[in-house]
């Protein structure tokens, strides 16, 4: 059963989540059926875990069958609602297009033939709902004049297009890539596209399922969205929540509960500041490389944790990535910088450790990691033979930082590790790595239920970060040997 502070935090999180769901419902109503269905999807993902943690906080534990039932039921309902949402979305699209078509035909009527034109417009509108002409109207989402201009960007020295397939509000061009320099081809095609149609469209050079290069043209209106006001408020709330969880963890390390003894919060500040130095330097690493490549990033959405203070932060790309090299550089920079800072803290803590240091940890503490154990043996030497080892607080902060870095380097979805795998090996391998990571985390959570970090992190990945990063503009060019190594 949770202790008093964990129970309080759990109840607060549940109340906040319910409040967010209520606020989301009020917003969803203004969007009609589509909004309600999207809101129900968020409810289906949220309520099972609110129920699970609410029961645990009251001392009621579900067995593995109950947990699996919650997972399967919520997943099934989510998929079902997703189908309803897509169907409703298609209906809305057809309705809007039919209305637009009808209005255009109405405006082009000749005054002397209004009755005949009205009849023709009515037949066209009926054809949309009945189906025979649905494909024709639905496919013609990109203006023909734009499509003709786009076809003119190709050439025998860049990409020889053999087939054109209208896709959403853009088009897919299959054909043959000329030459071995995909980067140069993409650059020339993009320049030609911008010259003809300004910045109205984006050109993606990707592999199709058969591994052959194709060009996909999509409107710039599909570019990543910037952070909304609501998302900025959420980011601020998560910063505050993470600050309190890092304070609480620091207090527990010092053998007191911050929620029971809030007047002692100053004692927890040094360790809290150390954890935040790791978190901030991690994000600064991402921002450093993003600025170097002229890529916009969202605000970091920190993930609070009552076990290690924080799981790190989620960051979205608000710009299209030009290639996989940029994805690799930005993704690696965060854990590289944060990891180095954590390692330096750990080493400094070990060097400063002496008999009578602030913390006493079991000797087994250093056996969970080859890196930490090796450094401890090198610095502390015979002190590791004692059952309890005195260590400096920086040792604990460095260990926490390395743990946070390791969690974010797991090869799954939009974690730093998942993005790195996608940049090196491509989307297919990244998708398989994500599935394998989630399966392994699930097995470890069952084998070692005493360690809740595994379960919590697996849940966060499953519901928040399992999806792959969107393709870069040039998805074909692989990393150079230096980056790959």
CSV table of C-alpha atoms in Angstrom, one decimal:
chain,number,residue,atom,x,y,z
A,1,UNK,CA,0.0,0.0,0.0
A,2,UNK,CA,1.2,3.6,-0.7
A,3,UNK,CA,2.5,5.7,2.2
A,4,UNK,CA,0.7,8.9,3.2
A,5,UNK,CA,2.5,11.2,0.7
A,6,UNK,CA,2.1,8.8,-2.2
A,7,UNK,CA,-1.6,8.4,-1.5
A,8,UNK,CA,-2.1,12.1,-1.3
A,9,UNK,CA,-0.3,12.7,-4.6
A,10,UNK,CA,-2.2,9.8,-6.2
A,11,UNK,CA,-5.5,11.3,-5.2
A,12,UNK,CA,-4.5,14.8,-6.3
A,13,UNK,CA,-3.4,13.4,-9.7
A,14,UNK,CA,-6.8,11.5,-10.0
A,15,UNK,CA,-8.7,14.7,-9.2
A,16,UNK,CA,-6.6,16.8,-11.7
A,17,UNK,CA,-7.1,14.1,-14.4
A,18,UNK,CA,-10.9,14.1,-13.8
A,19,UNK,CA,-10.9,17.9,-14.0
A,20,UNK,CA,-9.0,17.8,-17.2
A,21,UNK,CA,-11.4,15.3,-18.6
A,22,UNK,CA,-14.3,17.5,-17.6
A,23,UNK,CA,-12.7,20.5,-19.2
A,24,UNK,CA,-12.0,18.5,-22.3
A,25,UNK,CA,-15.6,17.4,-22.6
A,26,UNK,CA,-16.8,21.1,-22.6
A,27,UNK,CA,-14.3,21.9,-25.4
A,28,UNK,CA,-15.3,18.7,-27.3
A,29,UNK,CA,-19.0,19.6,-27.4
A,30,UNK,CA,-18.3,22.5,-29.6
A,31,UNK,CA,-16.8,20.2,-32.3
A,32,UNK,CA,-19.9,18.0,-32.4
A,33,UNK,CA,-19.7,14.3,-33.0
A,34,UNK,CA,-16.0,14.3,-33.9
A,35,UNK,CA,-15.1,16.1,-30.7
A,36,UNK,CA,-17.1,13.8,-28.5
A,37,UNK,CA,-15.6,10.7,-30.1
A,38,UNK,CA,-12.0,12.1,-29.7
A,39,UNK,CA,-12.8,12.9,-26.1
A,40,UNK,CA,-14.1,9.4,-25.5
A,41,UNK,CA,-10.8,8.0,-26.7
A,42,UNK,CA,-9.0,10.0,-24.1
A,43,UNK,CA,-11.4,8.8,-21.5
A,44,UNK,CA,-10.9,5.2,-22.5
A,45,UNK,CA,-7.1,5.6,-22.2
A,46,UNK,CA,-7.2,7.4,-18.9
A,47,UNK,CA,-10.0,5.9,-16.7
A,48,UNK,CA,-8.5,2.3,-16.4
A,49,UNK,CA,-5.3,3.7,-14.9
A,50,UNK,CA,-7.1,6.1,-12.7
A,51,UNK,CA,-9.2,3.2,-11.4
A,52,UNK,CA,-6.1,1.0,-11.0
A,53,UNK,CA,-4.1,3.6,-9.0
A,54,UNK,CA,-7.1,4.7,-7.1
A,55,UNK,CA,-7.7,1.1,-5.9
A,56,UNK,CA,-4.0,0.6,-5.1
A,57,UNK,CA,-4.0,3.8,-3.0
A,58,UNK,CA,-6.9,2.3,-1.0
A,59,UNK,CA,-5.0,-1.0,-0.5
A,60,UNK,CA,-7.0,-2.9,-3.1
A,61,UNK,CA,-4.6,-4.7,-5.5
A,62,UNK,CA,-5.7,-6.2,-8.9
A,63,UNK,CA,-4.2,-9.5,-9.9
A,64,UNK,CA,-2.6,-9.9,-13.3
A,65,UNK,CA,-5.9,-11.1,-14.8
A,66,UNK,CA,-7.6,-7.9,-13.8
A,67,UNK,CA,-4.7,-5.7,-15.1
A,68,UNK,CA,-4.7,-7.6,-18.4
A,69,UNK,CA,-8.5,-7.2,-18.6
A,70,UNK,CA,-8.2,-3.4,-18.2
A,71,UNK,CA,-5.5,-3.3,-20.9
A,72,UNK,CA,-7.4,-5.4,-23.4
A,73,UNK,CA,-10.7,-3.7,-22.7
A,74,UNK,CA,-9.3,-0.2,-23.0
A,75,UNK,CA,-7.3,-1.1,-26.1
A,76,UNK,CA,-10.4,-2.7,-27.8
A,77,UNK,CA,-12.6,0.3,-27.0
A,78,UNK,CA,-9.9,2.7,-28.2
A,79,UNK,CA,-9.6,0.9,-31.6
A,80,UNK,CA,-13.4,0.8,-31.9
A,81,UNK,CA,-13.8,4.5,-31.2
A,82,UNK,CA,-11.0,5.2,-33.6
A,83,UNK,CA,-12.9,3.5,-36.4
A,84,UNK,CA,-16.0,5.5,-35.5
A,85,UNK,CA,-13.9,8.7,-35.5
A,86,UNK,CA,-12.4,8.0,-38.9
A,87,UNK,CA,-15.8,7.2,-40.4
A,88,UNK,CA,-17.3,10.3,-38.9
A,89,UNK,CA,-14.4,12.3,-40.2
A,90,UNK,CA,-14.8,10.9,-43.7
A,91,UNK,CA,-18.5,11.8,-43.6
A,92,UNK,CA,-17.6,15.3,-42.6
A,93,UNK,CA,-15.1,15.6,-45.4
A,94,UNK,CA,-17.5,14.4,-48.1
A,95,UNK,CA,-20.2,16.7,-46.7
A,96,UNK,CA,-17.9,19.7,-46.9
A,97,UNK,CA,-16.6,18.9,-50.3
A,98,UNK,CA,-20.1,18.3,-51.6
A,99,UNK,CA,-21.2,21.6,-50.2
A,100,UNK,CA,-18.2,23.4,-51.7
A,101,UNK,CA,-18.9,21.7,-55.1
A,102,UNK,CA,-22.5,22.7,-54.9
A,103,UNK,CA,-21.7,26.3,-54.1
A,104,UNK,CA,-19.1,26.6,-56.9
A,105,UNK,CA,-21.6,25.2,-59.4
A,106,UNK,CA,-24.3,27.6,-58.1
A,107,UNK,CA,-22.0,30.6,-58.6
A,108,UNK,CA,-21.1,29.6,-62.1
A,109,UNK,CA,-24.7,29.2,-63.2
A,110,UNK,CA,-25.9,31.2,-66.2
A,111,UNK,CA,-28.9,33.3,-65.3
A,112,UNK,CA,-30.8,32.2,-68.4
A,113,UNK,CA,-30.3,28.5,-67.6
A,114,UNK,CA,-30.7,28.6,-63.8
A,115,UNK,CA,-33.2,25.7,-63.7
A,116,UNK,CA,-31.0,23.4,-65.7
A,117,UNK,CA,-28.0,24.3,-63.7
A,118,UNK,CA,-29.8,23.7,-60.4
A,119,UNK,CA,-30.8,20.3,-61.6
A,120,UNK,CA,-27.3,19.4,-62.6
A,121,UNK,CA,-25.9,20.6,-59.3
A,122,UNK,CA,-28.5,18.6,-57.4
A,123,UNK,CA,-27.5,15.5,-59.4
A,124,UNK,CA,-23.8,16.0,-58.6
A,125,UNK,CA,-24.6,16.4,-54.9
A,126,UNK,CA,-26.7,13.3,-54.9
A,127,UNK,CA,-23.9,11.4,-56.7
A,128,UNK,CA,-21.6,12.2,-53.8
A,129,UNK,CA,-23.9,10.6,-51.2
A,130,UNK,CA,-24.8,7.6,-53.4
A,131,UNK,CA,-21.2,6.7,-54.2
A,132,UNK,CA,-20.6,6.3,-58.0
A,133,UNK,CA,-18.7,9.6,-58.2
A,134,UNK,CA,-17.3,9.6,-54.7
A,135,UNK,CA,-13.9,8.4,-55.7
A,136,UNK,CA,-13.6,11.1,-58.4
A,137,UNK,CA,-14.6,13.9,-56.1
A,138,UNK,CA,-12.6,12.5,-53.1
A,139,UNK,CA,-9.4,12.0,-55.1
A,140,UNK,CA,-9.5,15.5,-56.7
A,141,UNK,CA,-8.3,17.2,-53.5
A,142,UNK,CA,-5.2,18.9,-55.1
A,143,UNK,CA,-6.0,21.4,-57.9
A,144,UNK,CA,-5.2,20.1,-61.3
A,145,UNK,CA,-3.2,23.2,-62.2
A,146,UNK,CA,-1.0,22.6,-59.1
A,147,UNK,CA,-0.5,18.9,-60.0
A,148,UNK,CA,0.6,19.8,-63.5
A,149,UNK,CA,3.1,22.3,-62.1
A,150,UNK,CA,4.4,19.7,-59.7
A,151,UNK,CA,4.9,17.1,-62.5
A,152,UNK,CA,7.2,19.7,-64.1
A,153,UNK,CA,9.7,19.5,-61.3
A,154,UNK,CA,10.9,16.1,-62.2
A,155,UNK,CA,13.6,15.3,-64.8
A,156,UNK,CA,15.7,12.4,-66.2
A,157,UNK,CA,18.6,13.6,-64.1
A,158,UNK,CA,16.8,13.7,-60.7
A,159,UNK,CA,13.7,11.5,-60.4
A,160,UNK,CA,11.9,9.9,-63.4
A,161,UNK,CA,8.2,9.7,-62.4
A,162,UNK,CA,6.3,6.9,-64.0
A,163,UNK,CA,3.0,7.0,-62.1
A,164,UNK,CA,1.0,9.7,-60.3
A,165,UNK,CA,-1.4,8.9,-57.4
A,166,UNK,CA,-3.4,11.6,-55.8
A,167,UNK,CA,-3.1,11.2,-52.1
A,168,UNK,CA,-5.2,13.3,-49.6
A,169,UNK,CA,-4.5,16.9,-50.5
A,170,UNK,CA,-1.2,16.0,-52.3
A,171,UNK,CA,0.2,13.3,-54.5
A,172,UNK,CA,2.5,10.3,-54.6
A,173,UNK,CA,4.9,9.9,-57.5
A,174,UNK,CA,6.5,6.5,-58.1
A,175,UNK,CA,9.4,6.1,-60.4
A,176,UNK,CA,13.2,5.8,-60.5
A,177,UNK,CA,15.7,7.8,-58.5
A,178,UNK,CA,18.6,8.9,-60.8
A,179,UNK,CA,22.1,8.8,-59.3
A,180,UNK,CA,23.2,7.7,-55.9
A,181,UNK,CA,23.0,11.1,-54.1
A,182,UNK,CA,19.5,11.2,-52.7
A,183,UNK,CA,20.4,14.3,-50.7
A,184,UNK,CA,21.2,16.2,-53.9
A,185,UNK,CA,18.1,15.0,-55.7
A,186,UNK,CA,15.9,16.0,-52.8
A,187,UNK,CA,17.5,19.4,-52.7
A,188,UNK,CA,17.0,20.0,-56.4
A,189,UNK,CA,13.4,18.8,-56.4
A,190,UNK,CA,12.6,20.9,-53.4
A,191,UNK,CA,14.1,24.0,-55.0
A,192,UNK,CA,12.1,23.3,-58.2
A,193,UNK,CA,8.9,22.9,-56.2
A,194,UNK,CA,9.4,26.1,-54.2
A,195,UNK,CA,10.2,28.0,-57.5
A,196,UNK,CA,6.9,26.9,-59.0
A,197,UNK,CA,4.6,26.9,-56.0
A,198,UNK,CA,6.4,28.9,-53.3
A,199,UNK,CA,6.0,27.3,-49.9
A,200,UNK,CA,2.5,25.8,-50.4
A,201,UNK,CA,3.8,22.2,-50.6
A,202,UNK,CA,6.4,20.0,-49.0
A,203,UNK,CA,8.4,17.3,-50.8
A,204,UNK,CA,9.2,14.0,-49.0
A,205,UNK,CA,11.6,11.5,-50.5
A,206,UNK,CA,10.9,8.1,-48.8
A,207,UNK,CA,10.9,4.4,-49.4
A,208,UNK,CA,7.7,2.6,-50.2
A,209,UNK,CA,6.9,-0.8,-48.5
A,210,UNK,CA,8.9,-2.6,-51.2
A,211,UNK,CA,12.0,-0.5,-50.5
A,212,UNK,CA,11.8,1.6,-53.7
A,213,UNK,CA,12.0,5.4,-53.5
A,214,UNK,CA,8.9,7.5,-54.0
A,215,UNK,CA,8.2,11.2,-53.9
A,216,UNK,CA,5.3,12.4,-51.7
A,217,UNK,CA,4.0,15.9,-52.1
A,218,UNK,CA,1.8,17.3,-49.2
A,219,UNK,CA,0.5,20.8,-48.5
A,220,UNK,CA,2.4,22.9,-46.0
A,221,UNK,CA,-0.8,23.1,-43.9
A,222,UNK,CA,0.1,19.6,-42.7
A,223,UNK,CA,3.3,20.9,-41.1
A,224,UNK,CA,3.7,20.3,-37.3
A,225,UNK,CA,1.7,22.6,-35.1
A,226,UNK,CA,3.2,25.0,-32.7
A,227,UNK,CA,2.5,24.7,-29.0
A,228,UNK,CA,-0.9,26.0,-28.0
A,229,UNK,CA,-1.8,28.0,-24.9
A,230,UNK,CA,-3.4,25.0,-23.3
A,231,UNK,CA,-0.3,23.0,-23.9
A,232,UNK,CA,1.9,25.7,-22.4
A,233,UNK,CA,-0.3,25.7,-19.3
A,234,UNK,CA,0.0,21.9,-19.1
A,235,UNK,CA,3.8,22.2,-19.4
A,236,UNK,CA,3.9,24.7,-16.5
A,237,UNK,CA,1.7,22.4,-14.4
A,238,UNK,CA,4.0,19.5,-15.1
A,239,UNK,CA,7.0,21.6,-14.1
A,240,UNK,CA,5.4,22.4,-10.8
A,241,UNK,CA,4.4,18.7,-10.2
A,242,UNK,CA,7.9,17.5,-11.1
A,243,UNK,CA,9.5,20.1,-8.7
A,244,UNK,CA,7.4,18.7,-5.9
A,245,UNK,CA,8.1,15.0,-6.7
A,246,UNK,CA,11.9,15.8,-6.9
A,247,UNK,CA,11.5,17.5,-3.5
A,248,UNK,CA,9.6,14.5,-2.1
A,249,UNK,CA,12.2,12.0,-3.4
A,250,UNK,CA,15.0,14.1,-2.0
A,251,UNK,CA,13.3,14.2,1.4
A,252,UNK,CA,12.8,10.4,1.3
A,253,UNK,CA,16.5,10.0,0.6
A,254,UNK,CA,17.2,12.1,3.7
A,255,UNK,CA,14.8,9.9,5.7
A,256,UNK,CA,11.8,12.2,6.0
A,257,UNK,CA,8.5,12.6,4.3
A,258,UNK,CA,8.1,16.1,2.8
A,259,UNK,CA,4.3,16.0,2.9
A,260,UNK,CA,4.4,15.1,6.6
A,261,UNK,CA,7.2,17.5,7.5
A,262,UNK,CA,7.0,20.4,4.9
A,263,UNK,CA,9.0,22.7,7.2
A,264,UNK,CA,12.1,20.6,6.3
A,265,UNK,CA,11.9,21.3,2.6
A,266,UNK,CA,15.2,23.4,2.7
A,267,UNK,CA,17.1,20.2,3.6
A,268,UNK,CA,15.9,18.6,0.4
A,269,UNK,CA,16.8,21.5,-1.9
A,270,UNK,CA,20.4,20.6,-2.6
A,271,UNK,CA,19.5,17.1,-3.9
A,272,UNK,CA,16.5,18.6,-5.8
A,273,UNK,CA,18.7,21.2,-7.4
A,274,UNK,CA,21.1,18.4,-8.4
A,275,UNK,CA,18.3,16.4,-10.1
A,276,UNK,CA,17.1,19.5,-11.9
A,277,UNK,CA,20.6,20.3,-13.2
A,278,UNK,CA,20.6,16.9,-14.9
A,279,UNK,CA,17.1,17.4,-16.3
A,280,UNK,CA,17.8,20.9,-17.6
A,281,UNK,CA,21.2,20.0,-19.1
A,282,UNK,CA,19.5,17.1,-20.9
A,283,UNK,CA,16.9,19.5,-22.5
A,284,UNK,CA,19.6,22.0,-23.3
A,285,UNK,CA,21.4,19.3,-25.2
A,286,UNK,CA,18.4,18.9,-27.4
A,287,UNK,CA,17.9,22.7,-27.8
A,288,UNK,CA,21.6,23.1,-28.7
A,289,UNK,CA,21.5,20.7,-31.6
A,290,UNK,CA,18.0,21.9,-32.6
A,291,UNK,CA,19.3,25.5,-32.9
A,292,UNK,CA,22.3,24.3,-34.8
A,293,UNK,CA,20.0,22.7,-37.4
A,294,UNK,CA,17.4,25.5,-37.3
A,295,UNK,CA,14.7,23.2,-35.9
A,296,UNK,CA,11.9,24.4,-33.6
A,297,UNK,CA,11.2,22.3,-30.5
A,298,UNK,CA,8.2,22.5,-28.2
A,299,UNK,CA,8.4,23.2,-24.5
A,300,UNK,CA,9.5,20.2,-22.5
A,301,UNK,CA,6.7,18.3,-20.8
A,302,UNK,CA,8.3,17.0,-17.7
A,303,UNK,CA,7.1,13.6,-16.3
A,304,UNK,CA,7.0,13.6,-12.5
A,305,UNK,CA,7.9,10.4,-10.6
A,306,UNK,CA,7.7,9.5,-6.9
A,307,UNK,CA,10.4,6.9,-7.3
A,308,UNK,CA,13.3,8.9,-9.0
A,309,UNK,CA,11.9,12.4,-9.0
A,310,UNK,CA,11.2,12.6,-12.8
A,311,UNK,CA,11.3,10.4,-15.8
A,312,UNK,CA,12.7,13.2,-17.9
A,313,UNK,CA,10.6,15.2,-20.4
A,314,UNK,CA,8.7,14.8,-23.6
A,315,UNK,CA,9.6,17.2,-26.4
A,316,UNK,CA,7.9,17.5,-29.8
A,317,UNK,CA,9.4,18.7,-33.1
A,318,UNK,CA,7.6,21.8,-34.3
A,319,UNK,CA,9.5,21.8,-37.6
A,320,UNK,CA,9.8,19.2,-40.4
A,321,UNK,CA,13.2,17.5,-40.1
A,322,UNK,CA,15.3,17.7,-43.3
A,323,UNK,CA,16.9,14.2,-42.9
A,324,UNK,CA,17.7,11.4,-40.5
A,325,UNK,CA,21.0,13.0,-39.6
A,326,UNK,CA,19.2,15.9,-37.9
A,327,UNK,CA,16.9,13.5,-36.1
A,328,UNK,CA,20.0,11.6,-34.8
A,329,UNK,CA,21.9,14.7,-33.7
A,330,UNK,CA,19.0,16.2,-31.8
A,331,UNK,CA,18.0,13.0,-30.2
A,332,UNK,CA,21.5,12.0,-29.1
A,333,UNK,CA,22.5,15.4,-27.8
A,334,UNK,CA,20.1,15.3,-24.8
A,335,UNK,CA,21.1,12.0,-23.3
A,336,UNK,CA,24.7,12.7,-24.2
A,337,UNK,CA,24.9,16.0,-22.3
A,338,UNK,CA,22.7,14.8,-19.5
A,339,UNK,CA,24.6,11.6,-19.2
A,340,UNK,CA,28.0,13.3,-19.1
A,341,UNK,CA,26.8,15.7,-16.4
A,342,UNK,CA,25.3,12.7,-14.4
A,343,UNK,CA,28.6,10.8,-14.8
A,344,UNK,CA,30.7,13.7,-13.6
A,345,UNK,CA,28.4,14.1,-10.5
A,346,UNK,CA,28.7,10.4,-9.8
A,347,UNK,CA,32.5,10.5,-10.1
A,348,UNK,CA,32.8,13.6,-8.0
A,349,UNK,CA,30.5,12.1,-5.4
A,350,UNK,CA,32.6,8.9,-5.2
A,351,UNK,CA,35.8,11.0,-4.8
A,352,UNK,CA,34.3,13.1,-2.1
A,353,UNK,CA,32.9,10.1,-0.2
A,354,UNK,CA,34.5,9.2,3.1
A,355,UNK,CA,33.7,7.6,6.4
A,356,UNK,CA,30.8,9.5,7.9
A,357,UNK,CA,29.4,10.9,4.6
A,358,UNK,CA,25.7,11.9,4.5
A,359,UNK,CA,24.4,8.7,3.0
A,360,UNK,CA,24.8,5.1,3.7
A,361,UNK,CA,23.9,2.7,0.9
A,362,UNK,CA,24.1,-1.1,0.8
A,363,UNK,CA,27.1,-2.5,-1.0
A,364,UNK,CA,24.6,-4.2,-3.4
A,365,UNK,CA,23.7,-0.7,-4.6
A,366,UNK,CA,26.8,-0.7,-6.8
A,367,UNK,CA,26.1,-4.1,-8.3
A,368,UNK,CA,23.1,-3.0,-10.4
A,369,UNK,CA,25.3,-1.3,-13.0
A,370,UNK,CA,28.6,-2.3,-14.5
A,371,UNK,CA,29.6,1.3,-15.0
A,372,UNK,CA,28.7,2.4,-11.5
A,373,UNK,CA,30.1,-0.7,-9.9
A,374,UNK,CA,33.4,-0.4,-11.8
A,375,UNK,CA,33.8,3.3,-10.9
A,376,UNK,CA,33.0,2.6,-7.3
A,377,UNK,CA,35.5,-0.2,-7.1
A,378,UNK,CA,38.1,2.0,-8.6
A,379,UNK,CA,37.5,4.9,-6.3
A,380,UNK,CA,36.2,3.4,-3.1
A,381,UNK,CA,38.3,0.2,-3.1
A,382,UNK,CA,38.0,-1.9,0.0
A,383,UNK,CA,35.2,0.2,1.4
A,384,UNK,CA,32.8,-1.8,-0.8
A,385,UNK,CA,33.5,-4.9,1.3
A,386,UNK,CA,31.4,-3.3,4.1
A,387,UNK,CA,27.7,-4.1,4.2
A,388,UNK,CA,26.9,-0.3,4.2
A,389,UNK,CA,29.0,2.2,2.3
A,390,UNK,CA,29.2,5.9,3.2
A,391,UNK,CA,28.7,8.1,0.1
A,392,UNK,CA,28.5,11.8,-0.8
A,393,UNK,CA,25.1,13.1,-1.9
A,394,UNK,CA,26.5,13.8,-5.4
A,395,UNK,CA,26.8,10.0,-5.8
A,396,UNK,CA,23.1,9.6,-5.4
A,397,UNK,CA,22.3,12.5,-7.7
A,398,UNK,CA,24.6,11.1,-10.3
A,399,UNK,CA,23.1,7.7,-10.1
A,400,UNK,CA,19.6,9.1,-10.4
A,401,UNK,CA,20.7,11.1,-13.5
A,402,UNK,CA,22.2,8.0,-15.1
A,403,UNK,CA,19.0,6.1,-14.4
A,404,UNK,CA,16.8,8.9,-16.0
A,405,UNK,CA,19.2,8.9,-19.0
A,406,UNK,CA,19.1,5.1,-19.4
A,407,UNK,CA,15.3,5.1,-19.3
A,408,UNK,CA,15.1,7.7,-22.1
A,409,UNK,CA,17.6,5.7,-24.2
A,410,UNK,CA,15.3,2.7,-24.4
A,411,UNK,CA,14.7,2.0,-28.1
A,412,UNK,CA,11.0,2.7,-28.1
A,413,UNK,CA,8.7,5.2,-30.0
A,414,UNK,CA,9.5,8.8,-29.5
A,415,UNK,CA,12.0,8.3,-26.6
A,416,UNK,CA,15.5,9.5,-27.4
A,417,UNK,CA,16.5,5.9,-27.9
A,418,UNK,CA,13.6,5.2,-30.2
A,419,UNK,CA,14.4,8.3,-32.3
A,420,UNK,CA,18.1,7.3,-32.5
A,421,UNK,CA,17.1,3.8,-33.7
A,422,UNK,CA,14.8,5.3,-36.3
A,423,UNK,CA,17.5,7.6,-37.5
A,424,UNK,CA,20.1,4.8,-37.9
A,425,UNK,CA,18.0,1.8,-39.0
A,426,UNK,CA,14.8,3.3,-40.4
A,427,UNK,CA,11.1,3.1,-39.4
A,428,UNK,CA,10.6,-0.6,-39.8
A,429,UNK,CA,13.3,-1.5,-37.4
A,430,UNK,CA,12.3,1.2,-35.0
A,431,UNK,CA,8.7,-0.1,-35.0
A,432,UNK,CA,9.9,-3.6,-34.1
A,433,UNK,CA,12.3,-2.3,-31.4
A,434,UNK,CA,9.3,-0.4,-29.8
A,435,UNK,CA,7.2,-3.6,-29.7
A,436,UNK,CA,10.2,-5.6,-28.3
A,437,UNK,CA,10.9,-2.9,-25.6
A,438,UNK,CA,7.3,-2.9,-24.5
A,439,UNK,CA,7.1,-6.7,-24.3
A,440,UNK,CA,10.3,-6.8,-22.3
A,441,UNK,CA,9.1,-4.1,-19.9
A,442,UNK,CA,5.9,-6.0,-19.4
A,443,UNK,CA,7.7,-9.2,-18.6
A,444,UNK,CA,10.1,-7.5,-16.2
A,445,UNK,CA,7.1,-5.8,-14.5
A,446,UNK,CA,5.6,-9.2,-13.9
A,447,UNK,CA,8.8,-10.8,-12.7
A,448,UNK,CA,9.8,-7.9,-10.5
A,449,UNK,CA,6.6,-6.3,-9.2
A,450,UNK,CA,8.5,-4.7,-6.3
A,451,UNK,CA,10.1,-2.2,-8.7
A,452,UNK,CA,7.2,0.1,-9.8
A,453,UNK,CA,9.5,2.1,-12.1
A,454,UNK,CA,9.3,-0.6,-14.8
A,455,UNK,CA,5.5,-0.7,-14.8
A,456,UNK,CA,5.1,3.1,-14.7
A,457,UNK,CA,7.6,3.7,-17.5
A,458,UNK,CA,6.1,1.0,-19.6
A,459,UNK,CA,2.6,2.6,-19.2
A,460,UNK,CA,4.0,6.0,-20.1
A,461,UNK,CA,5.6,4.7,-23.3
A,462,UNK,CA,2.5,2.7,-24.2
A,463,UNK,CA,0.1,5.6,-24.0
A,464,UNK,CA,2.2,8.7,-24.6
A,465,UNK,CA,5.3,7.8,-26.7
A,466,UNK,CA,4.9,4.6,-28.5
A,467,UNK,CA,4.3,6.2,-31.9
A,468,UNK,CA,7.3,6.7,-34.2
A,469,UNK,CA,8.5,10.2,-35.2
A,470,UNK,CA,7.1,11.5,-38.4
A,471,UNK,CA,9.3,10.9,-41.5
A,472,UNK,CA,11.9,13.5,-42.4
A,473,UNK,CA,11.8,15.3,-45.7
A,474,UNK,CA,14.6,13.0,-47.0
A,475,UNK,CA,14.1,9.7,-45.4
A,476,UNK,CA,16.3,7.8,-47.8
A,477,UNK,CA,19.7,9.1,-47.1
A,478,UNK,CA,21.3,7.1,-44.3
A,479,UNK,CA,23.6,8.3,-41.6
A,480,UNK,CA,27.3,8.6,-42.3
A,481,UNK,CA,29.7,6.1,-40.8
A,482,UNK,CA,30.7,8.4,-37.9
A,483,UNK,CA,27.2,8.8,-36.6
A,484,UNK,CA,26.3,5.2,-37.2
A,485,UNK,CA,29.2,4.1,-35.1
